[in-house]
Amino acid sequence: MADGRRLRVLVVDDHDVVHWGFRLLLTQQPWVERCVSARTGAEALELAQRFEPHVAVVDLFVGDESGTEICSAIRSGCPGTRVLLISGSGRISATAARAAGAAGFVSKDLAGADVARAVRSIGTGVDVFAPTESGPASRLSPREREVLDLIATGATNREIGATLHLSPYTVKEHASSVYRKLDVRNRAEAVREAQRLGLLA
Amino acid sequence: MADGRRLRVLVVDDHDVVHWGFRLLLTQQPWVERCVSARTGAEALELAQRFEPHVAVVDLFVGDESGTEICSAIRSGCPGTRVLLISGSGRISATAARAAGAAGFVSKDLAGADVARAVRSIGTGVDVFAPTESGPASRLSPREREVLDLIATGATNREIGATLHLSPYTVKEHASSVYRKLDVRNRAEAVREAQRLGLLA
DNA sequence: AGACTTTTCCCCCAATCGGGGGAGGCGACG
DNA sequence: CGTCGCCTCCCCCGATTGGGGGAAAAGTCT
């Protein structure tokens, strides 16, 4: 794709510090043509269409909005733009990122040079899914994550079952699996641990 | 305190992007002499003692470490340095921030100019506690916070009672008060809400 | 094909939870 | 002085939880 061409990059994040950080990081790169930032999904979409960036760096949580949704919106509204999802402290499943149409996923925890390299790789057509899933977080199955999400809202097993169209027995089963995998004893601790691991918004 | 003098600032955060963001933001300010960054509590302490910054900007969560603890460490290891605590998305009680010896607290959500102004205010001896306490967080009594902390560890009311030398009945009473005040139904949701409000770390 | 994981469902049972009620003591604030 | 919030303790009760057991279908990986 982009070979001898310099890249345009769009940064989507609700924190100004992140904007400045990326701007400082990226404008120093000789292969970056320009770097613009959006603070909301709507702004991101608008900028993407007007600006046609090669790469959109999208935070997993942009205010109240979901990074994966913004990713999907950019993908459909501006097909030429490839999306790199970045996470604050937590992790996301590579499959979920792919499902949203992302071309890559990395953690903000990575050193600057690594993030920059990831942006460049995305821009040149190479997919990047950095944090090879390893922690206890990754061992949670999709179903278990769904259940965990609902547990964090204070829902009972019965309510979760109704929501997910499952028997309360099954919900309890998934909940117990989550407790085992996260090494916690109950819902309260599971929520705390999930927050710590960045599994919840 | 610092009048005609330009300020040295230490940024403590585990995310490089935040470092770059603050660097870009602060080095543009004419009243900033220099801006250095630390990625861990130990590094922060070391830099604080060697560098004697006027202001230390400390994230509420630095990797696995607690921002308030780093704040305390800086305060005792380098009394001349005043600390500005910053939060990612959540909030913290101003009282908790004060207890840790912080001279101020703001949210990363603030616009750049506001954050910069807060840093400058801290450096010139003015305390800054931006999100004026009003929410449900501040209404929690000390006992209720203790109970909430222990609930987040997965402890049962009986265990909490043993820890705090209270009857399980009393613990249950405090727990119920917490639920009422945070407008949640149970422990799991209370933990999630407490995290969101920055009551836990 | 066998091992493995995931998902789904069921039962039993003790422990825990959370709301409701009541009660007394304390200190602050007006 | 009365009220109000905080802290402490107690009981009852139904709902919920979480561990133990078993079972079956589907898919993946080797």
mmCIF file of C-alpha atoms (C1' of nucleotides) in Angstrom, chain A residues 156-157 172 176 179 186-187, chain D residues 16-22:
data_model
loop_
_atom_site.group_PDB
_atom_site.id
_atom_site.type_symbol
_atom_site.label_atom_id
_atom_site.label_comp_id
_atom_site.label_asym_id
_atom_site.label_seq_id
_atom_site.Cartn_x
_atom_site.Cartn_y
_atom_site.Cartn_z
ATOM 1 C CA THR A 156 -28.485 -11.312 39.576
ATOM 2 C CA ASN A 157 -27.897 -14.630 37.868
ATOM 3 C CA LYS A 172 -23.919 -19.491 37.615
ATOM 4 C CA SER A 176 -17.944 -19.716 38.773
ATOM 5 C CA TYR A 179 -14.055 -16.725 39.752
ATOM 6 C CA ASN A 186 -17.265 -13.741 44.641
ATOM 7 C CA ARG A 187 -18.879 -11.075 42.515
ATOM 8 C "C1'" DT D 16 -29.333 -15.013 46.157
ATOM 9 C "C1'" DT D 17 -24.958 -17.045 46.071
ATOM 10 C "C1'" DG D 18 -21.374 -20.343 45.313
ATOM 11 C "C1'" DG D 19 -19.536 -25.059 45.818
ATOM 12 C "C1'" DG D 20 -20.308 -29.857 44.958
ATOM 13 C "C1'" DG D 21 -22.002 -33.285 41.876
ATOM 14 C "C1'" DG D 22 -23.607 -35.009 37.005
#
